[in-house]
Amino acid sequence: MKRVLVTGGAGFLGSHLCERLLQDGHEVLCVDNFFTGRKENISHLLGNPFFELMRHDITFPLHVEVDQIYNLACPASPIHYQFDPVQTIKTCVHGAINMLGLAKRTRARILQASTSEVYGDPSVHPQTEDYWGHVNPLGLRSCYDEGKRSAESLFFSYHRQSGVEIKVARIFNTYGPRMRPDDGRVVSNFIVQALRGEDLTLFGDGSQTRSFCFVADLIGGLVSLMESDSEVTGPLNIGNPVETSMATLAQTILELTGSPSQIRYLPLPTDDPRQRCPDITRARTQLGWSPTIPLQEGLEHTIGYFRQNLQI
Ligand code: NAD
Ligand code: UDP
């Protein structure tokens, strides 16, 4: 049994990760400031004697004793990370410094939830880990993109300078139960709109692509990376390499929900990446990991979750 800290543990991915780590027999300390996280995501874990919840903002130092740290704290949806861009950068940078300092003192292994956004609007397709990216350093997304890039740089600096054992996962778009109805990301938006009979808000002409990974697959990838040999630092792309256009996604969700909703075309947000698809060769070879849940199956689970949880 290890003592595992999960920052952002009350969020979408964090809550699934806490659940998985408890199932694997670990003691879990969930730290969250509830900016986008919700108590109901982890309320079913509160009675477990091996689970502890702490309200804390990782931009401030944290003194605890742990063996492993998963650093997931950071809003992930563009509308939420752009709501308070300075706090987003602080969470990425000060949060990384605080968690790396904690890892250094406790000799804990630490995993960073980085993102495909480090590739920006990519000119290399599919994206491999050695591609340096194409990021607008001043734009509205930069608080997140550059924050996450700085965090990666901090992770490798602490590794080289202080020997901290690091793991960097570049997570591609992930979806599933426990996304907030007001999360703002495309899968939850389209499902909620379809179930409420509202227009689906399709930005641009819908030809931009993303590659969607179901949450259970993603969590498996993060745990495999954390448990991998110490030479495996990453960065490793963790995602599902099946690419879909947003127009096709909208159509699929309309079909799966049987919704009479229409599609409403809205302007494309600035710096919205045109295409995104992970090359997961490294994850396959270094971790023996690859996703197994097809989009349609994952969407059915997610639609089932929202049907149960939305007050319609
Ligand atoms: P989320 O918004 O549901 O979860 C983030 C959690 O972090 C929330 O519980 C929030 O309250 C908490 N948090 C934010 N700032 C904090 C702070 N300063 N101190 C403590 N807690 C804080 O998002 P998610 O989808 O679960 O994403 C989790 C992580 O994975 C993020 O770091 C995100 O950048 C990364 N990621 C997610 C995706 C995805 O598709 N879900 C893709 C790429 C990267
Ligand atoms: N998108 C959309 N309608 C929405 C929300 C998002 O068409 O209601 C588009 C968005 O412009 C982008 C894609 O869906 O091209 C994925 O957006 P999301 O915010 O989920 O993630 P990210 O852009 O960070 O990959």
CSV table of C-alpha atoms and ligand atoms in Angstrom, one decimal:
chain,number,residue,atom,x,y,z
A,1,MET,CA,0.0,0.0,0.0
A,2,LYS,CA,1.3,3.4,-1.0
A,3,ARG,CA,0.2,6.9,0.2
A,4,VAL,CA,-0.8,8.6,-2.9
A,5,LEU,CA,-1.6,12.3,-3.3
A,6,VAL,CA,-4.0,13.3,-6.1
A,7,THR,CA,-4.2,17.0,-6.7
A,8,GLY,CA,-7.4,18.0,-8.5
A,9,GLY,CA,-8.9,14.8,-7.1
A,10,ALA,CA,-12.5,16.1,-6.9
A,11,GLY,CA,-12.5,16.9,-10.7
A,12,PHE,CA,-13.5,14.8,-13.6
A,13,LEU,CA,-10.3,12.8,-14.1
A,14,GLY,CA,-9.2,13.1,-10.5
A,15,SER,CA,-12.2,11.5,-9.0
A,16,HIS,CA,-11.9,8.4,-11.4
A,17,LEU,CA,-8.2,8.2,-10.5
A,18,CYS,CA,-8.9,8.3,-6.7
A,19,GLU,CA,-11.4,5.5,-7.2
A,20,ARG,CA,-9.0,3.4,-9.2
A,21,LEU,CA,-6.1,3.9,-6.7
A,22,LEU,CA,-8.4,2.9,-3.8
A,23,GLN,CA,-9.4,-0.2,-5.7
A,24,ASP,CA,-5.7,-1.0,-6.2
A,25,GLY,CA,-5.2,-1.0,-2.4
A,26,HIS,CA,-3.6,2.4,-1.9
A,27,GLU,CA,-4.3,5.2,0.6
A,28,VAL,CA,-5.4,8.3,-1.2
A,29,LEU,CA,-5.2,11.9,-0.2
A,30,CYS,CA,-7.4,14.0,-2.4
A,31,VAL,CA,-6.5,17.7,-2.5
A,32,ASP,CA,-8.7,20.2,-4.3
A,33,ASN,CA,-9.8,23.8,-4.1
A,34,PHE,CA,-13.2,23.1,-5.8
A,35,PHE,CA,-12.7,25.6,-8.5
A,36,THR,CA,-14.2,23.2,-11.1
A,37,GLY,CA,-14.3,20.1,-8.9
A,38,ARG,CA,-17.4,18.9,-7.0
A,39,LYS,CA,-17.9,17.1,-3.7
A,40,GLU,CA,-20.5,14.8,-5.3
A,41,ASN,CA,-17.7,13.4,-7.5
A,42,ILE,CA,-16.0,11.9,-4.5
A,43,SER,CA,-18.9,11.8,-1.9
A,44,HIS,CA,-19.1,8.0,-2.3
A,45,LEU,CA,-15.5,7.7,-1.3
A,46,LEU,CA,-15.7,9.7,1.9
A,47,GLY,CA,-16.7,6.7,4.1
A,48,ASN,CA,-13.6,4.8,3.0
A,49,PRO,CA,-11.0,4.8,5.8
A,50,PHE,CA,-8.2,4.9,3.2
A,51,PHE,CA,-9.6,8.1,1.6
A,52,GLU,CA,-9.0,11.6,2.9
A,53,LEU,CA,-10.2,14.9,1.4
A,54,MET,CA,-8.4,18.2,1.9
A,55,ARG,CA,-9.5,21.6,0.6
A,56,HIS,CA,-6.3,23.3,-0.5
A,57,ASP,CA,-5.1,25.5,-3.3
A,58,ILE,CA,-1.8,24.1,-4.7
A,59,THR,CA,-0.6,27.6,-5.5
A,60,PHE,CA,0.3,27.5,-1.7
A,61,PRO,CA,2.8,25.1,-0.2
A,62,LEU,CA,1.6,21.8,1.1
A,63,HIS,CA,3.3,19.8,3.9
A,64,VAL,CA,2.2,16.1,3.8
A,65,GLU,CA,4.0,12.8,3.7
A,66,VAL,CA,3.4,10.8,0.6
A,67,ASP,CA,5.0,8.1,-1.7
A,68,GLN,CA,3.4,9.2,-5.0
A,69,ILE,CA,1.9,12.4,-6.4
A,70,TYR,CA,-0.5,12.7,-9.4
A,71,ASN,CA,-0.6,16.4,-10.2
A,72,LEU,CA,-4.0,17.0,-11.9
A,73,ALA,CA,-5.1,20.2,-10.3
A,74,CYS,CA,-5.9,22.8,-13.1
A,75,PRO,CA,-9.1,23.7,-14.9
A,76,ALA,CA,-9.1,21.9,-18.2
A,77,SER,CA,-12.0,23.4,-20.1
A,78,PRO,CA,-11.3,26.5,-22.2
A,79,ILE,CA,-14.1,28.5,-20.6
A,80,HIS,CA,-13.0,27.7,-17.1
A,81,TYR,CA,-9.2,28.2,-17.6
A,82,GLN,CA,-9.9,31.5,-19.4
A,83,PHE,CA,-12.2,32.7,-16.5
A,84,ASP,CA,-9.2,33.6,-14.3
A,85,PRO,CA,-6.2,33.3,-16.6
A,86,VAL,CA,-3.7,34.5,-13.9
A,87,GLN,CA,-4.9,31.9,-11.5
A,88,THR,CA,-4.6,29.3,-14.3
A,89,ILE,CA,-0.9,30.2,-14.8
A,90,LYS,CA,-0.3,30.3,-11.1
A,91,THR,CA,-1.9,26.8,-10.7
A,92,CYS,CA,0.3,25.5,-13.5
A,93,VAL,CA,3.6,27.1,-12.4
A,94,HIS,CA,3.4,27.8,-8.7
A,95,GLY,CA,1.4,24.6,-8.3
A,96,ALA,CA,4.1,22.6,-10.1
A,97,ILE,CA,6.9,24.2,-8.0
A,98,ASN,CA,5.0,23.4,-4.8
A,99,MET,CA,4.3,19.8,-5.8
A,100,LEU,CA,7.8,19.2,-7.1
A,101,GLY,CA,9.2,20.6,-3.9
A,102,LEU,CA,7.1,18.2,-2.0
A,103,ALA,CA,8.2,15.3,-4.2
A,104,LYS,CA,11.8,16.4,-3.7
A,105,ARG,CA,11.5,16.5,0.1
A,106,THR,CA,9.5,13.2,0.4
A,107,ARG,CA,11.3,11.5,-2.5
A,108,ALA,CA,7.9,10.8,-4.0
A,109,ARG,CA,7.5,9.9,-7.6
A,110,ILE,CA,5.4,12.6,-9.3
A,111,LEU,CA,3.2,12.5,-12.4
A,112,GLN,CA,2.2,15.6,-14.3
A,113,ALA,CA,-1.1,15.8,-16.1
A,114,SER,CA,0.2,17.7,-19.1
A,115,THR,CA,-1.9,18.2,-22.3
A,116,SER,CA,-2.0,17.9,-26.1
A,117,GLU,CA,-2.4,21.7,-25.9
A,118,VAL,CA,1.4,21.9,-25.6
A,119,TYR,CA,1.4,21.2,-29.3
A,120,GLY,CA,-0.9,24.2,-29.9
A,121,ASP,CA,-2.4,24.3,-33.4
A,122,PRO,CA,-0.1,21.6,-34.7
A,123,SER,CA,1.6,21.5,-38.1
A,124,VAL,CA,2.8,17.9,-37.5
A,125,HIS,CA,0.0,15.4,-37.7
A,126,PRO,CA,-0.5,13.1,-35.9
A,127,GLN,CA,1.4,14.6,-33.0
A,128,THR,CA,4.6,12.8,-31.8
A,129,GLU,CA,6.2,13.7,-28.5
A,130,ASP,CA,9.3,15.1,-30.2
A,131,TYR,CA,7.2,17.8,-32.0
A,132,TRP,CA,7.8,21.1,-30.2
A,133,GLY,CA,4.4,22.5,-31.0
A,134,HIS,CA,2.9,25.7,-32.5
A,135,VAL,CA,1.5,27.8,-29.7
A,136,ASN,CA,0.4,31.4,-29.6
A,137,PRO,CA,2.3,32.6,-26.5
A,138,LEU,CA,0.0,35.7,-26.1
A,139,GLY,CA,-3.5,34.4,-27.0
A,140,LEU,CA,-6.5,33.6,-24.9
A,141,ARG,CA,-5.4,29.9,-24.6
A,142,SER,CA,-1.9,30.8,-23.6
A,143,CYS,CA,-2.5,30.9,-19.9
A,144,TYR,CA,-3.1,27.2,-20.1
A,145,ASP,CA,-0.9,26.2,-23.0
A,146,GLU,CA,2.2,28.1,-21.8
A,147,GLY,CA,1.4,27.3,-18.2
A,148,LYS,CA,1.5,23.6,-19.0
A,149,ARG,CA,4.6,24.0,-21.1
A,150,SER,CA,6.3,25.8,-18.2
A,151,ALA,CA,5.2,23.0,-15.9
A,152,GLU,CA,6.8,20.4,-18.2
A,153,SER,CA,10.0,22.5,-18.2
A,154,LEU,CA,9.9,22.6,-14.3
A,155,PHE,CA,9.4,18.8,-14.2
A,156,PHE,CA,12.5,18.2,-16.3
A,157,SER,CA,14.5,20.8,-14.5
A,158,TYR,CA,13.8,19.2,-11.1
A,159,HIS,CA,14.5,15.8,-12.6
A,160,ARG,CA,17.9,16.9,-14.0
A,161,GLN,CA,18.9,19.1,-11.1
A,162,SER,CA,17.6,17.3,-8.1
A,163,GLY,CA,17.0,13.7,-9.3
A,164,VAL,CA,13.2,13.9,-8.7
A,165,GLU,CA,11.5,10.9,-10.3
A,166,ILE,CA,9.1,12.4,-12.8
A,167,LYS,CA,6.4,11.1,-15.3
A,168,VAL,CA,4.9,13.5,-17.8
A,169,ALA,CA,1.6,12.5,-19.5
A,170,ARG,CA,0.4,14.5,-22.4
A,171,ILE,CA,-3.3,13.9,-22.2
A,172,PHE,CA,-5.5,14.2,-25.3
A,173,ASN,CA,-9.3,15.0,-25.1
A,174,THR,CA,-10.9,12.8,-22.6
A,175,TYR,CA,-14.6,12.4,-21.8
A,176,GLY,CA,-16.9,10.4,-19.7
A,177,PRO,CA,-19.2,10.4,-16.6
A,178,ARG,CA,-18.7,13.2,-14.0
A,179,MET,CA,-18.0,15.9,-16.5
A,180,ARG,CA,-20.0,18.9,-15.3
A,181,PRO,CA,-23.1,19.8,-17.4
A,182,ASP,CA,-21.6,23.3,-17.6
A,183,ASP,CA,-18.1,22.1,-18.2
A,184,GLY,CA,-18.1,23.7,-21.7
A,185,ARG,CA,-16.1,21.0,-23.5
A,186,VAL,CA,-17.5,19.7,-26.6
A,187,VAL,CA,-18.7,16.2,-25.6
A,188,SER,CA,-20.6,17.3,-22.5
A,189,ASN,CA,-21.9,20.3,-24.3
A,190,PHE,CA,-23.4,18.3,-27.2
A,191,ILE,CA,-24.8,15.6,-25.0
A,192,VAL,CA,-26.4,18.0,-22.5
A,193,GLN,CA,-27.8,20.1,-25.4
A,194,ALA,CA,-29.1,17.0,-27.2
A,195,LEU,CA,-30.8,15.6,-24.0
A,196,ARG,CA,-32.4,19.0,-23.3
A,197,GLY,CA,-33.6,19.4,-26.9
A,198,GLU,CA,-31.5,22.5,-27.3
A,199,ASP,CA,-29.5,23.4,-30.5
A,200,LEU,CA,-26.1,21.9,-30.6
A,201,THR,CA,-23.5,24.7,-30.6
A,202,LEU,CA,-21.1,23.7,-33.4
A,203,PHE,CA,-18.2,26.2,-33.6
A,204,GLY,CA,-16.8,27.0,-37.1
A,205,ASP,CA,-17.8,24.7,-39.9
A,206,GLY,CA,-17.2,21.6,-37.8
A,207,SER,CA,-14.3,20.3,-39.9
A,208,GLN,CA,-11.8,20.7,-37.0
A,209,THR,CA,-10.8,17.4,-35.5
A,210,ARG,CA,-10.1,15.9,-32.1
A,211,SER,CA,-9.4,12.4,-30.9
A,212,PHE,CA,-11.5,11.4,-27.9
A,213,CYS,CA,-10.4,8.9,-25.2
A,214,PHE,CA,-12.9,7.4,-22.7
A,215,VAL,CA,-12.0,8.1,-19.1
A,216,ALA,CA,-11.5,4.5,-18.0
A,217,ASP,CA,-8.8,4.0,-20.8
A,218,LEU,CA,-7.1,7.3,-19.8
A,219,ILE,CA,-6.9,6.4,-16.1
A,220,GLY,CA,-5.3,3.0,-17.1
A,221,GLY,CA,-2.7,4.9,-19.1
A,222,LEU,CA,-1.9,7.3,-16.2
A,223,VAL,CA,-1.5,4.4,-13.7
A,224,SER,CA,0.7,2.4,-16.1
A,225,LEU,CA,2.9,5.4,-16.6
A,226,MET,CA,3.2,6.0,-12.8
A,227,GLU,CA,4.1,2.4,-12.3
A,228,SER,CA,6.6,2.2,-15.2
A,229,ASP,CA,10.4,1.8,-14.8
A,230,SER,CA,12.1,4.9,-13.4
A,231,GLU,CA,13.9,5.6,-16.7
A,232,VAL,CA,10.5,6.2,-18.3
A,233,THR,CA,10.0,9.9,-17.7
A,234,GLY,CA,7.9,10.8,-20.8
A,235,PRO,CA,6.6,12.9,-22.1
A,236,LEU,CA,4.1,10.3,-23.3
A,237,ASN,CA,1.0,11.0,-25.3
A,238,ILE,CA,-2.0,9.3,-23.6
A,239,GLY,CA,-5.1,9.4,-25.8
A,240,ASN,CA,-7.2,7.6,-28.4
A,241,PRO,CA,-5.8,8.0,-31.9
A,242,VAL,CA,-9.2,7.7,-33.6
A,243,GLU,CA,-9.8,11.1,-35.1
A,244,THR,CA,-13.2,12.7,-35.5
A,245,SER,CA,-14.5,16.0,-36.9
A,246,MET,CA,-16.8,18.0,-34.6
A,247,ALA,CA,-19.5,17.8,-37.3
A,248,THR,CA,-19.4,14.0,-37.2
A,249,LEU,CA,-19.3,14.1,-33.4
A,250,ALA,CA,-22.5,16.3,-33.3
A,251,GLN,CA,-24.2,13.9,-35.8
A,252,THR,CA,-23.2,10.8,-33.8
A,253,ILE,CA,-24.5,12.3,-30.5
A,254,LEU,CA,-27.8,13.3,-32.2
A,255,GLU,CA,-28.2,9.7,-33.4
A,256,LEU,CA,-27.3,8.1,-30.1
A,257,THR,CA,-29.6,10.3,-28.0
A,258,GLY,CA,-32.4,10.2,-30.6
A,259,SER,CA,-32.7,13.9,-30.1
A,260,PRO,CA,-34.7,16.2,-32.3
A,261,SER,CA,-32.2,19.0,-31.7
A,262,GLN,CA,-30.8,21.1,-34.6
A,263,ILE,CA,-27.2,22.2,-35.2
A,264,ARG,CA,-26.4,25.9,-34.7
A,265,TYR,CA,-23.2,27.1,-36.3
A,266,LEU,CA,-21.3,29.7,-34.1
A,267,PRO,CA,-18.0,31.4,-34.7
A,268,LEU,CA,-14.8,29.4,-34.1
A,269,PRO,CA,-13.0,30.6,-31.0
A,270,THR,CA,-9.6,32.2,-31.5
A,271,ASP,CA,-6.6,29.9,-31.8
A,272,ASP,CA,-8.9,26.8,-31.9
A,273,PRO,CA,-6.6,24.0,-33.1
A,274,ARG,CA,-7.6,22.7,-36.6
A,275,GLN,CA,-6.6,19.1,-36.0
A,276,ARG,CA,-5.5,17.0,-33.1
A,277,CYS,CA,-4.5,13.3,-33.0
A,278,PRO,CA,-2.0,11.5,-30.8
A,279,ASP,CA,0.7,9.2,-32.1
A,280,ILE,CA,0.7,6.7,-29.2
A,281,THR,CA,3.6,4.5,-30.4
A,282,ARG,CA,5.7,5.4,-27.3
A,283,ALA,CA,2.9,4.6,-24.9
A,284,ARG,CA,2.3,1.3,-26.7
A,285,THR,CA,5.9,0.3,-26.7
A,286,GLN,CA,7.1,1.7,-23.3
A,287,LEU,CA,3.9,0.9,-21.3
A,288,GLY,CA,2.2,-1.7,-23.3
A,289,TRP,CA,-0.9,0.5,-23.1
A,290,SER,CA,-3.4,1.4,-25.7
A,291,PRO,CA,-7.1,2.4,-25.4
A,292,THR,CA,-9.8,-0.2,-25.9
A,293,ILE,CA,-13.1,1.6,-25.7
A,294,PRO,CA,-14.5,2.8,-29.0
A,295,LEU,CA,-16.1,6.3,-29.2
A,296,GLN,CA,-19.6,5.0,-29.7
A,297,GLU,CA,-19.4,2.8,-26.6
A,298,GLY,CA,-17.9,5.5,-24.4
A,299,LEU,CA,-20.5,8.0,-25.6
A,300,GLU,CA,-23.3,5.6,-24.7
A,301,HIS,CA,-21.9,5.4,-21.1
A,302,THR,CA,-21.6,9.1,-20.9
A,303,ILE,CA,-25.1,9.7,-22.3
A,304,GLY,CA,-26.4,7.2,-19.7
A,305,TYR,CA,-24.7,9.2,-17.0
A,306,PHE,CA,-26.2,12.5,-18.1
A,307,ARG,CA,-29.6,11.1,-18.6
A,308,GLN,CA,-29.5,10.0,-14.9
A,309,ASN,CA,-28.0,13.1,-13.5
A,310,LEU,CA,-29.6,16.0,-15.5
A,311,GLN,CA,-32.7,17.5,-14.1
A,312,ILE,CA,-34.7,17.7,-17.3
B,1,NAD,P1,-11.4,19.4,-14.1
B,1,NAD,O1,-11.6,20.8,-14.2
B,1,NAD,O2,-12.6,18.5,-13.9
B,1,NAD,O3,-10.5,19.0,-12.8
B,1,NAD,C1,-9.5,19.9,-12.3
B,1,NAD,C2,-9.5,19.8,-10.8
B,1,NAD,O4,-8.5,20.7,-10.3
B,1,NAD,C3,-10.8,20.4,-10.2
B,1,NAD,O5,-11.3,19.5,-9.2
B,1,NAD,C4,-10.5,21.8,-9.7
B,1,NAD,O6,-11.3,22.2,-8.6
B,1,NAD,C5,-9.0,21.5,-9.3
B,1,NAD,N1,-8.2,22.7,-9.2
B,1,NAD,C6,-8.0,23.7,-10.1
B,1,NAD,N2,-7.1,24.6,-9.6
B,1,NAD,C7,-6.7,24.1,-8.4
B,1,NAD,C8,-5.8,24.6,-7.5
B,1,NAD,N3,-5.1,25.7,-7.7
B,1,NAD,N4,-5.6,23.9,-6.3
B,1,NAD,C9,-6.2,22.7,-6.1
B,1,NAD,N5,-7.1,22.2,-7.0
B,1,NAD,C10,-7.4,22.9,-8.1
B,1,NAD,O7,-10.5,18.9,-15.3
B,1,NAD,P2,-10.1,17.4,-15.7
B,1,NAD,O8,-10.6,17.2,-17.1
B,1,NAD,O9,-10.4,16.4,-14.7
B,1,NAD,O10,-8.5,17.6,-15.9
B,1,NAD,C11,-7.6,17.2,-14.9
B,1,NAD,C12,-6.2,17.4,-15.4
B,1,NAD,O11,-5.9,16.8,-16.6
B,1,NAD,C13,-5.9,18.9,-15.6
B,1,NAD,O12,-4.6,19.2,-15.2
B,1,NAD,C14,-5.9,19.0,-17.1
B,1,NAD,O13,-5.1,20.1,-17.6
B,1,NAD,C15,-5.5,17.7,-17.6
B,1,NAD,N6,-6.0,17.3,-18.9
B,1,NAD,C16,-7.3,17.0,-19.1
B,1,NAD,C17,-7.8,16.7,-20.3
B,1,NAD,C18,-9.2,16.2,-20.6
B,1,NAD,O14,-9.6,16.0,-21.7
B,1,NAD,N7,-10.0,15.9,-19.5
B,1,NAD,C19,-6.9,16.8,-21.4
B,1,NAD,C20,-5.6,17.3,-21.2
B,1,NAD,C21,-5.2,17.5,-20.0
B,2,UDP,N1,-16.6,23.0,-29.7
B,2,UDP,C1,-17.9,23.1,-30.4
B,2,UDP,N2,-19.0,23.4,-29.6
B,2,UDP,C2,-19.0,23.5,-28.3
B,2,UDP,C3,-17.7,23.3,-27.6
B,2,UDP,C4,-16.6,23.1,-28.4
B,2,UDP,O1,-17.9,23.0,-31.6
B,2,UDP,O2,-20.0,23.7,-27.7
B,2,UDP,C5,-15.4,22.7,-30.5
B,2,UDP,C6,-14.3,23.6,-30.2
B,2,UDP,O3,-14.3,24.8,-31.0
B,2,UDP,C7,-13.1,22.7,-30.5
B,2,UDP,C8,-13.6,21.3,-30.2
B,2,UDP,O4,-15.0,21.4,-30.2
B,2,UDP,O5,-12.8,22.8,-31.9
B,2,UDP,C9,-13.1,20.8,-28.9
B,2,UDP,O6,-13.3,21.8,-27.9
B,2,UDP,P1,-13.1,21.5,-26.4
B,2,UDP,O7,-13.4,22.8,-25.7
B,2,UDP,O8,-13.9,20.3,-25.9
B,2,UDP,O9,-11.6,21.1,-26.2
B,2,UDP,P2,-10.2,21.7,-26.8
B,2,UDP,O10,-10.5,22.8,-27.8
B,2,UDP,O11,-9.4,22.2,-25.7
B,2,UDP,O12,-9.6,20.5,-27.5
